[in-house]
Tab-separated table of C-alpha atoms and ligand atoms in Angstrom:
chain	number	residue	atom	x	y	z
O	259	UNK	CA	-10.312	1.227	-24.859
O	260	UNK	CA	-8.385	-0.797	-21.675
O	261	UNK	CA	-6.102	-1.743	-23.419
O	262	UNK	CA	-4.539	1.433	-25.458
O	263	UNK	CA	-5.459	3.193	-22.219
O	264	UNK	CA	-2.824	0.761	-21.573
O	265	UNK	CA	-0.508	0.733	-23.715
O	266	UNK	CA	-0.660	5.137	-24.042
O	267	UNK	CA	0.231	5.065	-20.597
O	268	UNK	CA	3.373	3.073	-20.772
O	269	UNK	CA	3.990	4.641	-24.212
O	270	UNK	CA	3.294	8.435	-22.275
O	271	UNK	CA	5.917	7.024	-19.261
O	272	UNK	CA	8.179	6.388	-21.330
O	273	UNK	CA	8.510	9.071	-24.446
O	274	UNK	CA	8.008	11.236	-20.610
O	275	UNK	CA	11.274	9.727	-18.815
O	276	UNK	CA	13.721	10.089	-22.016
O	277	UNK	CA	13.014	13.567	-23.056
O	278	UNK	CA	15.827	15.572	-22.703
O	279	UNK	CA	16.043	14.885	-18.898
O	280	UNK	CA	20.104	13.675	-17.577
O	281	UNK	CA	18.752	10.314	-15.762
O	282	UNK	CA	20.982	7.606	-13.638
O	283	UNK	CA	21.394	4.315	-14.714
O	284	UNK	CA	18.890	3.813	-12.442
O	285	UNK	CA	15.951	4.966	-13.349
O	286	UNK	CA	16.153	3.243	-17.116
O	287	UNK	CA	16.610	-0.434	-14.779
O	288	UNK	CA	13.319	0.803	-13.324
O	289	UNK	CA	11.531	1.782	-16.429
O	290	UNK	CA	12.492	-2.108	-17.341
O	291	UNK	CA	11.793	-3.619	-14.202
O	292	UNK	CA	7.942	-1.851	-14.943
O	293	UNK	CA	7.132	-2.549	-18.155
O	294	UNK	CA	8.601	-6.341	-17.069
O	295	UNK	CA	6.097	-6.012	-14.075
O	296	UNK	CA	3.600	-4.496	-16.633
O	297	UNK	CA	3.606	-7.885	-18.494
O	298	UNK	CA	3.939	-9.995	-15.382
O	299	UNK	CA	0.844	-8.547	-14.262
O	300	UNK	CA	-1.861	-9.073	-17.019
O	301	UNK	CA	-0.703	-11.527	-17.780
O	302	UNK	CA	-1.143	-13.232	-14.232
O	303	UNK	CA	-4.684	-11.400	-13.363
O	304	UNK	CA	-7.303	-13.442	-15.394
O	305	UNK	CA	-5.161	-16.684	-15.122
O	306	UNK	CA	-5.799	-16.496	-11.176
O	307	UNK	CA	-9.646	-14.855	-11.909
O	308	UNK	CA	-11.149	-18.310	-11.556
O	309	UNK	CA	-9.093	-19.436	-8.525
O	310	UNK	CA	-10.221	-16.111	-6.469
O	311	UNK	CA	-13.239	-17.048	-7.087
O	312	UNK	CA	-13.573	-20.499	-6.637
O	313	UNK	CA	-12.059	-18.990	-3.288
O	314	UNK	CA	-15.424	-17.206	-2.933
O	315	UNK	CA	-12.967	-14.120	-2.769
O	316	UNK	CA	-15.798	-12.155	-5.651
O	317	UNK	CA	-18.039	-10.406	-5.967
O	318	UNK	CA	-21.083	-9.202	-7.906
O	319	UNK	CA	-20.967	-6.163	-10.849
O	320	UNK	CA	-24.139	-4.635	-10.129
O	321	UNK	CA	-23.997	-2.172	-12.521
O	322	UNK	CA	-24.420	-5.118	-15.500
O	323	UNK	CA	-27.776	-6.651	-16.598
O	324	UNK	CA	-27.074	-9.657	-15.941
O	325	UNK	CA	-25.233	-9.133	-12.767
O	326	UNK	CA	-21.696	-11.763	-13.017
O	327	UNK	CA	-19.887	-12.430	-10.336
O	328	UNK	CA	-15.657	-11.168	-10.871
O	329	UNK	CA	-12.708	-12.366	-8.355
O	330	UNK	CA	-12.342	-8.979	-6.290
O	331	UNK	CA	-9.050	-8.292	-4.538
O	332	UNK	CA	-7.548	-8.542	-7.464
O	333	UNK	CA	-5.562	-5.845	-6.222
O	334	UNK	CA	-3.800	-8.266	-3.957
O	335	UNK	CA	-1.798	-9.970	-6.636
O	336	UNK	CA	-0.820	-7.096	-8.974
O	337	UNK	CA	0.674	-5.418	-5.321
O	338	UNK	CA	2.281	-8.578	-4.365
O	339	UNK	CA	3.678	-8.271	-8.339
O	340	UNK	CA	5.412	-4.641	-7.848
O	341	UNK	CA	6.471	-5.968	-4.835
O	342	UNK	CA	8.553	-8.703	-6.120
O	343	UNK	CA	9.408	-5.730	-8.894
O	344	UNK	CA	10.820	-2.766	-5.847
O	345	UNK	CA	12.710	-6.769	-3.961
O	346	UNK	CA	14.162	-6.835	-7.515
O	347	UNK	CA	15.507	-3.230	-7.690
O	348	UNK	CA	16.357	-2.627	-4.394
O	349	UNK	CA	20.604	-3.935	-5.711
O	350	UNK	CA	20.375	-1.445	-8.342
O	351	UNK	CA	21.066	2.230	-6.824
O	352	UNK	CA	23.597	0.024	-4.571
O	353	UNK	CA	24.636	-1.315	-7.685
O	354	UNK	CA	28.205	0.687	-7.290
O	355	UNK	CA	29.261	-0.190	-3.996
O	356	UNK	CA	29.442	-3.962	-4.497
O	357	UNK	CA	32.733	-4.086	-6.039
O	358	UNK	CA	33.942	-1.860	-3.802
O	359	UNK	CA	33.966	1.376	-5.416
O	360	UNK	CA	32.011	4.492	-4.433
O	361	UNK	CA	31.139	5.837	-7.806
O	362	UNK	CA	27.715	7.846	-6.502
O	363	UNK	CA	29.180	9.464	-4.268
O	364	UNK	CA	30.138	12.877	-4.718
O	365	UNK	CA	33.550	14.245	-4.028
O	366	UNK	CA	32.845	16.775	-1.535
O	367	UNK	CA	30.219	13.901	0.434
O	368	UNK	CA	31.745	13.173	4.033
O	369	UNK	CA	30.323	9.791	3.654
O	370	UNK	CA	32.441	8.993	1.011
O	371	UNK	CA	33.068	5.449	0.942
O	372	UNK	CA	30.876	4.416	3.724
O	373	UNK	CA	27.549	2.334	2.411
O	374	UNK	CA	24.291	4.736	1.757
O	375	UNK	CA	22.597	2.886	4.728
O	376	UNK	CA	19.559	6.283	5.189
O	377	UNK	CA	19.413	5.021	1.697
O	378	UNK	CA	18.231	1.193	1.323
O	379	UNK	CA	16.481	2.419	5.564
O	380	UNK	CA	14.860	4.547	3.246
O	381	UNK	CA	13.582	2.099	0.748
O	382	UNK	CA	12.755	-1.287	3.194
O	383	UNK	CA	11.071	1.419	5.506
O	384	UNK	CA	8.735	2.457	2.123
O	385	UNK	CA	8.156	-1.269	1.048
O	386	UNK	CA	7.843	-2.148	4.266
O	387	UNK	CA	3.891	0.694	5.137
O	388	UNK	CA	3.368	-0.815	1.480
O	389	UNK	CA	3.522	-3.977	2.102
O	390	UNK	CA	1.781	-3.887	5.341
O	391	UNK	CA	-0.773	-1.860	4.271
O	392	UNK	CA	-1.512	-4.561	1.838
O	393	UNK	CA	-1.100	-7.361	3.613
O	394	UNK	CA	-4.420	-4.873	6.098
O	395	UNK	CA	-6.033	-4.510	2.175
O	396	UNK	CA	-5.925	-8.243	2.128
O	397	UNK	CA	-7.539	-8.851	5.233
O	398	UNK	CA	-9.872	-6.202	4.631
O	399	UNK	CA	-11.025	-7.522	1.678
O	400	UNK	CA	-11.559	-11.167	2.899
O	401	UNK	CA	-14.039	-10.310	6.825
O	402	UNK	CA	-15.214	-6.746	4.915
O	403	UNK	CA	-13.467	-5.294	7.530
O	404	UNK	CA	-16.549	-2.739	9.418
O	405	UNK	CA	-15.440	1.816	8.877
O	406	UNK	CA	-14.536	2.503	12.418
O	407	UNK	CA	-11.896	-0.387	12.620
O	408	UNK	CA	-10.464	-0.596	8.645
O	409	UNK	CA	-10.698	3.667	9.617
O	410	UNK	CA	-7.329	3.482	11.545
O	411	UNK	CA	-5.282	0.416	9.755
O	412	UNK	CA	-3.488	2.815	7.426
O	413	UNK	CA	-1.982	5.093	10.726
O	414	UNK	CA	-0.615	0.900	11.389
O	415	UNK	CA	0.820	0.384	8.589
O	416	UNK	CA	2.913	4.664	8.622
O	417	UNK	CA	4.348	3.412	11.454
O	418	UNK	CA	7.801	2.521	9.905
O	419	UNK	CA	7.744	4.949	7.629
O	420	UNK	CA	6.991	7.731	10.466
O	421	UNK	CA	9.779	5.709	12.546
O	422	UNK	CA	12.525	6.113	9.091
O	423	UNK	CA	11.854	9.271	8.907
O	424	UNK	CA	12.577	10.326	12.905
O	425	UNK	CA	14.825	8.699	12.646
O	426	UNK	CA	16.685	10.307	9.861
O	427	UNK	CA	15.080	13.420	8.771
O	428	UNK	CA	12.968	14.478	11.426
O	429	UNK	CA	12.411	17.730	9.639
O	430	UNK	CA	9.039	18.557	11.333
O	431	UNK	CA	8.328	22.273	9.954
O	432	UNK	CA	6.952	23.712	7.053
O	433	UNK	CA	7.840	27.109	5.385
O	434	UNK	CA	5.256	29.452	5.513
O	435	UNK	CA	3.681	31.168	2.832
O	436	UNK	CA	4.746	35.002	1.598
O	437	UNK	CA	0.519	35.978	3.066
O	438	UNK	CA	1.341	34.770	6.346
O	439	UNK	CA	5.246	35.284	7.004
O	440	UNK	CA	4.636	38.762	8.925
O	441	UNK	CA	2.768	37.018	11.574
O	442	UNK	CA	3.944	33.168	12.470
O	443	UNK	CA	8.037	33.998	11.273
O	444	UNK	CA	9.756	31.687	7.511
O	445	UNK	CA	8.872	28.425	9.237
O	446	UNK	CA	6.561	27.182	11.775
O	447	UNK	CA	8.422	24.277	13.735
O	448	UNK	CA	4.619	21.912	14.293
O	449	UNK	CA	7.124	18.929	16.395
O	450	UNK	CA	4.651	16.050	17.603
O	451	UNK	CA	1.644	17.933	15.230
O	452	UNK	CA	4.041	16.645	12.086
O	453	UNK	CA	3.572	13.501	12.565
O	454	UNK	CA	-0.285	13.727	13.474
O	455	UNK	CA	-0.273	15.775	10.265
O	456	UNK	CA	1.808	12.290	8.258
O	457	UNK	CA	-0.338	9.790	9.889
O	458	UNK	CA	-3.476	11.693	9.162
O	459	UNK	CA	-2.358	12.352	4.815
O	460	UNK	CA	-1.568	8.629	4.991
O	461	UNK	CA	-4.979	7.786	5.917
O	462	UNK	CA	-6.334	10.126	3.318
O	463	UNK	CA	-4.399	9.072	0.678
O	464	UNK	CA	-5.603	5.550	1.501
O	465	UNK	CA	-9.642	5.877	2.000
O	466	UNK	CA	-10.422	8.254	-0.646
O	467	UNK	CA	-8.992	6.068	-3.397
O	468	UNK	CA	-11.384	3.427	-2.027
O	469	UNK	CA	-14.449	6.163	-1.559
O	470	UNK	CA	-14.034	7.304	-5.377
O	471	UNK	CA	-14.548	3.737	-6.212
O	472	UNK	CA	-18.066	1.501	-7.709
O	473	UNK	CA	-18.273	1.258	-11.632
O	474	UNK	CA	-15.488	-0.259	-14.066
O	475	UNK	CA	-12.051	0.880	-13.895
O	476	UNK	CA	-12.530	4.146	-11.468
O	477	UNK	CA	-10.168	3.210	-8.992
O	478	UNK	CA	-6.949	1.732	-11.325
O	479	UNK	CA	-8.009	4.922	-13.400
O	480	UNK	CA	-7.417	8.008	-10.784
O	481	UNK	CA	-5.026	6.151	-9.299
O	482	UNK	CA	-3.318	5.201	-12.683
O	483	UNK	CA	-3.801	9.519	-13.623
O	484	UNK	CA	-2.179	10.435	-10.001
O	485	UNK	CA	1.071	8.543	-10.654
O	486	UNK	CA	1.931	8.801	-14.017
O	487	UNK	CA	1.270	13.401	-13.184
O	488	UNK	CA	3.616	12.904	-9.582
O	489	UNK	CA	6.565	10.304	-12.492
O	490	UNK	CA	5.862	13.712	-14.138
O	491	UNK	CA	6.571	16.021	-11.904
O	492	UNK	CA	9.081	14.524	-10.704
O	493	UNK	CA	11.117	15.123	-14.479
O	494	UNK	CA	10.183	18.382	-14.144
O	495	UNK	CA	12.152	18.615	-10.996
O	496	UNK	CA	14.397	16.429	-12.155
O	497	UNK	CA	14.874	19.656	-15.055
O	498	UNK	CA	15.233	22.352	-13.087
O	499	UNK	CA	16.762	22.240	-10.067
O	500	UNK	CA	19.978	20.483	-9.606
O	501	UNK	CA	20.818	20.288	-5.408
O	502	UNK	CA	22.038	16.942	-4.766
O	503	UNK	CA	19.563	16.342	-2.084
O	504	UNK	CA	16.157	16.834	-4.538
O	505	UNK	CA	17.770	15.276	-6.841
O	506	UNK	CA	18.033	12.248	-4.563
O	507	UNK	CA	14.251	12.689	-2.667
O	508	UNK	CA	12.907	12.664	-6.313
O	509	UNK	CA	14.567	9.678	-8.179
O	510	UNK	CA	13.444	7.517	-5.010
O	511	UNK	CA	10.314	8.850	-6.012
O	512	UNK	CA	10.484	7.658	-9.127
O	513	UNK	CA	11.851	4.350	-8.010
O	514	UNK	CA	7.420	3.342	-6.726
O	515	UNK	CA	5.770	5.881	-9.274
O	516	UNK	CA	7.566	3.679	-12.272
O	517	UNK	CA	6.108	0.517	-11.561
O	518	UNK	CA	3.593	1.293	-9.729
O	519	UNK	CA	1.844	2.602	-12.900
O	520	UNK	CA	3.406	-0.465	-15.004
O	521	UNK	CA	0.757	-2.533	-12.743
O	522	UNK	CA	-1.913	-0.388	-12.160
O	523	UNK	CA	-2.160	0.170	-15.873
O	524	UNK	CA	-2.313	-3.648	-16.620
O	525	UNK	CA	-4.914	-4.091	-13.627
O	526	UNK	CA	-7.316	-1.455	-15.635
O	527	UNK	CA	-6.784	-2.974	-18.749
O	528	UNK	CA	-8.852	-5.661	-16.631
O	529	UNK	CA	-11.334	-3.144	-14.779
O	530	UNK	CA	-11.979	-1.283	-17.524
O	531	UNK	CA	-15.681	-1.855	-18.965
O	532	UNK	CA	-16.874	-4.693	-19.065
O	533	UNK	CA	-14.890	-5.082	-15.960
O	534	UNK	CA	-13.229	-7.946	-15.797
O	535	UNK	CA	-12.105	-8.254	-12.052
O	536	UNK	CA	-12.709	-5.938	-10.072
O	537	UNK	CA	-9.436	-4.372	-8.130
O	538	UNK	CA	-11.078	-4.512	-3.774
O	539	UNK	CA	-10.150	-2.738	-1.100
O	540	UNK	CA	-6.545	-3.675	-1.519
O	541	UNK	CA	-5.332	-1.597	-4.498
O	542	UNK	CA	-7.356	0.986	-3.187
O	543	UNK	CA	-4.904	1.132	-0.478
O	544	UNK	CA	-1.702	-0.040	-2.095
O	545	UNK	CA	-1.941	3.439	-4.215
O	546	UNK	CA	-3.019	5.569	-1.021
O	547	UNK	CA	-0.169	4.144	0.861
O	548	UNK	CA	2.271	4.077	-2.164
O	549	UNK	CA	1.593	7.781	-2.649
O	550	UNK	CA	2.151	8.752	0.546
O	551	UNK	CA	4.985	6.672	0.561
O	552	UNK	CA	6.757	9.201	-1.447
O	553	UNK	CA	4.763	12.193	-1.145
O	554	UNK	CA	6.156	11.892	2.431
O	555	UNK	CA	9.732	10.423	2.183
O	556	UNK	CA	10.089	12.589	-2.041
O	557	UNK	CA	8.994	15.904	0.611
O	558	UNK	CA	6.317	17.121	-1.781
O	559	UNK	CA	3.780	16.009	-0.114
O	560	UNK	CA	2.150	19.724	-0.206
O	561	UNK	CA	2.541	19.169	-4.306
O	562	UNK	CA	0.963	15.440	-3.835
O	563	UNK	CA	-2.020	17.798	-2.305
O	564	UNK	CA	-2.927	19.058	-5.759
O	565	UNK	CA	-2.950	15.866	-7.958
O	566	UNK	CA	-6.234	14.862	-4.981
O	567	UNK	CA	-7.821	18.445	-5.900
O	568	UNK	CA	-10.446	15.084	-6.883
O	569	UNK	CA	-10.170	13.002	-4.270
O	570	UNK	CA	-10.649	16.917	-1.648
O	571	UNK	CA	-13.505	17.840	-3.340
O	572	UNK	CA	-15.630	14.078	-3.237
O	573	UNK	CA	-14.168	13.707	0.272
O	574	UNK	CA	-15.644	17.156	2.036
O	575	UNK	CA	-18.952	15.890	-0.485
O	576	UNK	CA	-19.042	13.176	1.634
O	577	UNK	CA	-18.962	15.079	5.010
O	578	UNK	CA	-21.860	14.188	5.907
O	579	UNK	CA	-23.140	11.052	4.981
O	580	UNK	CA	-19.506	9.985	6.669
O	581	UNK	CA	-19.777	11.469	10.347
O	582	UNK	CA	-23.498	9.665	9.686
O	583	UNK	CA	-25.718	13.729	9.505
O	584	UNK	CA	-26.753	12.020	6.840
O	585	UNK	CA	-27.924	8.285	5.809
O	586	UNK	CA	-25.366	6.492	4.468
O	587	UNK	CA	-26.114	2.881	2.831
O	588	UNK	CA	-23.732	0.136	2.353
O	589	UNK	CA	-23.331	0.871	-1.058
O	590	UNK	CA	-23.398	4.716	-2.660
O	591	UNK	CA	-22.560	3.618	-6.525
O	592	UNK	CA	-24.913	5.075	-8.822
O	593	UNK	CA	-27.734	2.966	-10.047
O	594	UNK	CA	-28.380	1.040	-13.096
O	595	UNK	CA	-31.089	1.479	-14.982
O	596	UNK	CA	-31.498	-1.783	-16.991
O	597	UNK	CA	-34.187	-0.903	-19.561
O	598	UNK	CA	-32.468	2.226	-21.168
O	599	UNK	CA	-28.677	-0.177	-19.738
O	600	UNK	CA	-27.605	3.517	-18.341
O	601	UNK	CA	-26.432	4.699	-14.711
O	602	UNK	CA	-28.377	7.217	-12.455
O	603	UNK	CA	-27.164	8.892	-9.602
O	604	UNK	CA	-27.959	6.630	-6.662
O	605	UNK	CA	-30.406	8.142	-3.463
O	606	UNK	CA	-31.230	8.580	-0.614
O	607	UNK	CA	-33.303	9.153	1.550
O	608	UNK	CA	-33.890	11.803	4.685
O	609	UNK	CA	-35.230	10.617	7.984
O	610	UNK	CA	-37.991	12.718	9.437
O	611	UNK	CA	-35.249	12.796	12.921
O	612	UNK	CA	-35.180	15.755	15.094
O	613	UNK	CA	-32.734	15.737	16.718
O	614	UNK	CA	-29.202	18.243	16.268
O	615	UNK	CA	-28.230	15.646	14.320
O	616	UNK	CA	-30.205	15.140	11.801
O	617	UNK	CA	-31.506	19.363	11.871
O	618	UNK	CA	-27.609	19.364	11.422
O	619	UNK	CA	-27.264	17.794	7.994
O	620	UNK	CA	-30.601	18.677	6.657
O	621	UNK	CA	-29.350	22.207	7.207
O	622	UNK	CA	-25.602	21.275	4.924
O	623	UNK	CA	-28.196	19.626	2.015
O	624	UNK	CA	-30.337	22.639	1.962
O	625	UNK	CA	-26.151	24.300	1.311
O	626	UNK	CA	-25.465	22.399	-0.872
O	627	UNK	CA	-29.383	22.676	-3.251
O	628	UNK	CA	-28.620	26.685	-2.696
O	629	UNK	CA	-24.701	25.591	-4.283
O	630	UNK	CA	-26.031	23.955	-7.747
O	631	UNK	CA	-24.658	20.705	-5.704
O	632	UNK	CA	-27.865	17.979	-5.060
O	633	UNK	CA	-30.197	17.420	-7.087
O	634	UNK	CA	-33.905	16.834	-4.976
O	635	UNK	CA	-35.386	14.424	-5.785
O	636	UNK	CA	-38.827	15.043	-3.615
O	637	UNK	CA	-40.109	17.508	-1.075
O	638	UNK	CA	-42.561	16.665	1.556
O	639	UNK	CA	-45.288	18.870	1.358
O	640	UNK	CA	-44.380	21.036	4.378
O	641	UNK	CA	-41.130	22.171	1.963
O	642	UNK	CA	-38.659	19.225	3.735
O	643	UNK	CA	-36.339	17.001	1.646
O	644	UNK	CA	-37.065	14.182	1.278
O	645	UNK	CA	-34.940	12.217	-1.224
O	646	UNK	CA	-31.532	13.161	-2.928
O	647	UNK	CA	-28.755	12.031	-4.615
O	648	UNK	CA	-26.159	9.919	-2.161
O	649	UNK	CA	-22.948	12.321	-1.745
O	650	UNK	CA	-20.333	11.282	-3.902
O	651	UNK	CA	-18.789	13.142	-7.190
O	652	UNK	CA	-20.068	9.848	-9.126
O	653	UNK	CA	-23.673	10.843	-8.141
O	654	UNK	CA	-23.210	14.927	-8.637
O	655	UNK	CA	-22.126	14.383	-12.058
O	656	UNK	CA	-25.367	11.625	-12.990
O	657	UNK	CA	-27.108	13.968	-11.340
O	658	UNK	CA	-26.171	17.119	-13.126
O	659	UNK	CA	-24.818	15.479	-17.132
O	660	UNK	CA	-26.993	12.218	-16.853
O	661	UNK	CA	-28.102	9.108	-17.452
O	662	UNK	CA	-25.222	8.279	-18.905
O	663	UNK	CA	-23.234	4.590	-20.109
O	664	UNK	CA	-20.652	3.426	-16.635
O	665	UNK	CA	-17.775	4.261	-18.911
O	666	UNK	CA	-19.300	7.208	-20.109
O	667	UNK	CA	-19.452	7.701	-16.392
O	668	UNK	CA	-15.911	6.177	-15.864
O	669	UNK	CA	-14.942	8.502	-18.808
O	670	UNK	CA	-16.427	11.876	-17.066
O	671	UNK	CA	-14.759	11.258	-13.583
O	672	UNK	CA	-11.229	10.050	-15.044
O	673	UNK	CA	-10.938	12.886	-17.205
O	674	UNK	CA	-11.875	15.779	-14.533
O	675	UNK	CA	-9.008	13.585	-12.717
O	676	UNK	CA	-6.401	14.639	-16.122
O	677	UNK	CA	-7.651	18.497	-15.929
O	678	UNK	CA	-7.452	18.666	-12.036
O	679	UNK	CA	-3.824	17.454	-12.294
O	680	UNK	CA	-3.990	19.854	-15.243
O	681	UNK	CA	-4.750	23.013	-12.751
O	682	UNK	CA	-2.814	21.337	-9.751
O	683	UNK	CA	0.435	21.728	-12.024
O	684	UNK	CA	-0.180	25.051	-12.939
O	685	UNK	CA	-0.597	25.931	-9.364
O	686	UNK	CA	2.745	24.289	-8.817
O	687	UNK	CA	4.575	26.107	-11.020
O	688	UNK	CA	2.873	28.869	-12.156
O	689	UNK	CA	0.740	30.537	-8.841
O	690	UNK	CA	3.387	28.868	-6.384
O	691	UNK	CA	5.873	32.070	-6.662
O	692	UNK	CA	3.135	33.995	-5.477
O	693	UNK	CA	2.863	32.258	-2.594
O	694	UNK	CA	5.528	31.138	-1.696
L	965	UD1	C1	-17.363	1.624	-1.024
L	965	UD1	C2	-17.910	3.065	-1.064
L	965	UD1	C3	-19.034	2.552	-1.074
L	965	UD1	C4	-19.453	1.927	-2.599
L	965	UD1	C5	-17.616	0.822	-2.697
L	965	UD1	C6	-18.249	0.322	-4.421
L	965	UD1	C7	-17.753	4.789	0.312
L	965	UD1	C8	-18.015	5.591	2.397
L	965	UD1	N1	-17.771	3.230	0.351
L	965	UD1	O1	-16.778	0.657	0.331
L	965	UD1	O2	-20.594	3.877	-0.899
L	965	UD1	O3	-20.059	1.150	-3.128
L	965	UD1	O4	-16.896	1.656	-2.408
L	965	UD1	O5	-16.920	-0.023	-4.090
L	965	UD1	O6	-18.202	5.856	-0.025
L	965	UD1	N2	-19.133	-2.925	-7.812
L	965	UD1	C9	-19.065	-2.743	-8.232
L	965	UD1	N3	-18.622	-2.682	-9.864
L	965	UD1	C10	-17.025	-1.382	-9.046
L	965	UD1	C11	-16.787	-1.752	-8.788
L	965	UD1	C12	-17.177	-2.035	-6.921
L	965	UD1	O7	-20.315	-3.439	-8.736
L	965	UD1	O8	-16.772	-1.512	-10.335
L	965	UD1	C13	-19.298	-3.319	-6.030
L	965	UD1	C14	-18.583	-4.939	-6.429
L	965	UD1	O9	-20.539	-5.648	-5.654
L	965	UD1	C15	-18.363	-4.744	-5.220
L	965	UD1	C16	-17.714	-4.107	-4.410
L	965	UD1	O10	-18.796	-2.316	-4.981
L	965	UD1	O11	-17.921	-6.250	-4.832
L	965	UD1	C17	-17.254	-3.623	-3.538
L	965	UD1	O12	-17.027	-2.989	-2.344
L	965	UD1	P1	-15.924	-2.707	-1.463
L	965	UD1	O13	-14.808	-1.875	-1.425
L	965	UD1	O14	-16.102	-4.294	-0.170
L	965	UD1	O15	-16.976	-0.948	-0.672
L	965	UD1	P2	-16.353	-0.553	0.343
L	965	UD1	O16	-15.018	-0.418	-0.373
L	965	UD1	O17	-17.022	-0.765	2.036
L	966	MG	MG1	-13.281	-0.324	-1.413
């Protein structure tokens, strides 16, 4: 299954980029790098597995009967291979400047003949942000940093990106939806708040992948689907628009997304059930920041958010536990029933506290229950909730459709991710005329 996903995603990517879109040669170079990086990742990871286990960078696969010890943080070598591919790719968009000519520049462009340093700066700042995030992610995997500290890691890594944005675009206004234009005007300048928005986007993208985790194939699987969605969106945009600035923005996105899809597909093949390795927090952070980078510098952050619908739902659903209104155990992954070899939703015990926090938590749980979004395992004699499922989309799916095998749980969640992407395309290309 893993192999077929790997092959199918690569083929889909290749077919996707070759259909009817007049693409610059650099995209084909990027596809070549994507395939090469994918093959190198596919071959390298199993060779590094033992080294990681011996260095005790490992974790127990808790949802298996024999609980095997697997190498952890394999997103690190994956990201390193990706970064090397990106380093080698850097000269290609600028290849025409190496012989002293400026063939890529349009006649009407005032920068004829001058090297586009801003473009180089854009690529370098993006790589620097991704590299910083990979470094911090690996530190997290090795040191198991507490959530209260690691929640800010992406903000640190986003600094190079924000500095580039400030010095090159500096655009801080947003286009208002049609319905609000009579009140607020067509454009609203958010000023410094726009930078806060960008930092929040980076924090959101990185951590929401990390909290939709815990079963084989889920972290890399969701990332691959989001990456392919972004690639398809880039191609659709390039088909339908001809203005140079947008084309450049979506080309930039393709340069980063194609190799990312390549290495992620190879990682997924090894992480698919039954996993031979874990991707680690390094991969979740690496994926999240790569998406945020292309969304911000490619100027399509709103479309990017549309591809995160399951992650948004999972984050909002998780909030009572993330903000400790309800107890949050260290791990919220499903529970393994070793006799049936099936997964069930894991549960949390609600403490009988009378603090304001606990009361608010119980109120939210009651609302979720009334909405059909909570499985209550136990009530006490006074009708108070005592035990319910952990608040993640994986546990909710298992509460509603389970018990299920681990691989079917992953398939179901990834199926939801695909449907959400289709819905996102529908909003982006069909409903958008009613909003903008
Ligand atoms: C996040 C989640 C946590 C979830 C964990 C699973 C929140 C707030 N935190 O924590 O609830 O349990 O991810 O990754 O939502 N593992 C498996 N099978 C897998 C993947 C992971 O058994 O397919 C286990 C392994 O023991 C592995 C560990 O999860 O070592 C990794 O957990 P870690 O990434 O450190 O957890 P967090 O990201 O902190
Ligand atoms: Mg994790």
